[in-house]
Amino acid sequence: MTLRKIAGLGALLSLVMPGLALAEEAAPALNSGDTAWMLTATALVLFMTIPGLALFYGGMVRSKNVLSVMMQCFAITGLMSILWVIYGYSLAFDTTGMEKGVVNLNSFVGGFSKAFLSGVTPQSLTSAAALFPEAVFITFQMTFAIITPALIVGAFAERMKFSAMLVFMGVWFTLVYAPIAHMVWSGDGALMWDWGVLDFAGGTVVHINAGIAGLVCCLVLGKRKGYPTTPMAPHNLGYTLMGAAMLWIGWFGFNAGSAAAANGTAGMAMLVTQIATAAAALGWMFAEWIGHGKPSALGIASGVVAGLVAITPAAGTVGPMGALVIGLASGVICYFCATSLKRKLGYDDSLDAFGVHGVGGIVGAILTGVFAAPALGGFGAVEDIGAQVWVQTKGVLFTVVYTAIATYVILKVLDGLMGLRVNDEEESVGLDLAQHNERGYNL
């Protein structure tokens, strides 16, 4: 090879090698910082259900039903985990056939290309924008699919058969949770995504969804025996306060984790979550203090959860002052809905699943349209507040109607097939003994 040819080859390599280097740099690579944060956030969200929600609900029921509520939370955790792996993840996040602006079946629910987690390997990454393992994303979203049906338990506590509860939750997850999650979160071509609905971490998907389902459940099952004349005071408010504290801590994974990265959005989501929750706790406490003369431990615990719920859809787009308003509004509004409204209408929402999660989710979803606007200190792409509030309201109304109808049909079919409610004797004895042959306390 002559010197001229060698020089020419060197020149060619000098042109080609930078391109190869750039291509190598452009190839997706796992981000270890984001991965570490998402692993942590996933554990925090699971911590919200077990033990957080189990304790929060367990303390509010009568002592003869404490194990039944905790058992339901644990059983739902197991059931949803398996259903999510078999087909839930695919129904929620399969984007096959979706196209922005086109409404078809895939706008409402995903297909089965990811059933049994087909194609998922240790090397699978979520996307070019969020470079952490798909396995972590699957598990993170699984924890949302776990807590949503578990929240419904609070509406029918102390009166549904355990077998009926398991079947109901499995069917509800399939026909309600997975489609709503798909419509809101699966990207271009999904119904509510294309509408422009802002739901950062689940105000619509989780809380309105669960709250409306809970309201329908308590209406279909009817009131607990003796309600409202028989005293049904919480048997252990210490459990409830501990559960509320665990929910508060775990919610940082819920909201900040929904940034899908260890970045500024996650940091702001953490800050506004703390602000809104504190404001709601105080809002509920002072509303109760003024209305009843004394602030209660149950009240402040409920206020904490109301604030956590309301800031959830807004956590990625509102600023600190917007979070303060959302928190105060949710604390006061949820207080009146869980007390005065419930008494006036007479429905038996045992642990205020609708009063806190349904109402708080609606308040937060609509106010997201207001405070996501940069003009009000938000960080969302909202130029016309009125238009965005209408989009948020449309998303709320669609979810309320779809969830209410689907839940009602599921319950009525199951009631005809297997019966939903325990008999009077079992309800009097308590579900711990009647359904599980155990006692929460053995003296």
PDB file of C-alpha atoms in Angstrom, residues 73 149 223:
ATOM      1  CA  CYS A  73     -55.707  -5.020  51.230  1.00  0.00           C
ATOM      2  CA  PRO A 149     -59.023  -1.102  43.929  1.00  0.00           C
ATOM      3  CA  LYS A 223     -76.115   0.395  54.685  1.00  0.00           C
TER       4      LYS A 223
END
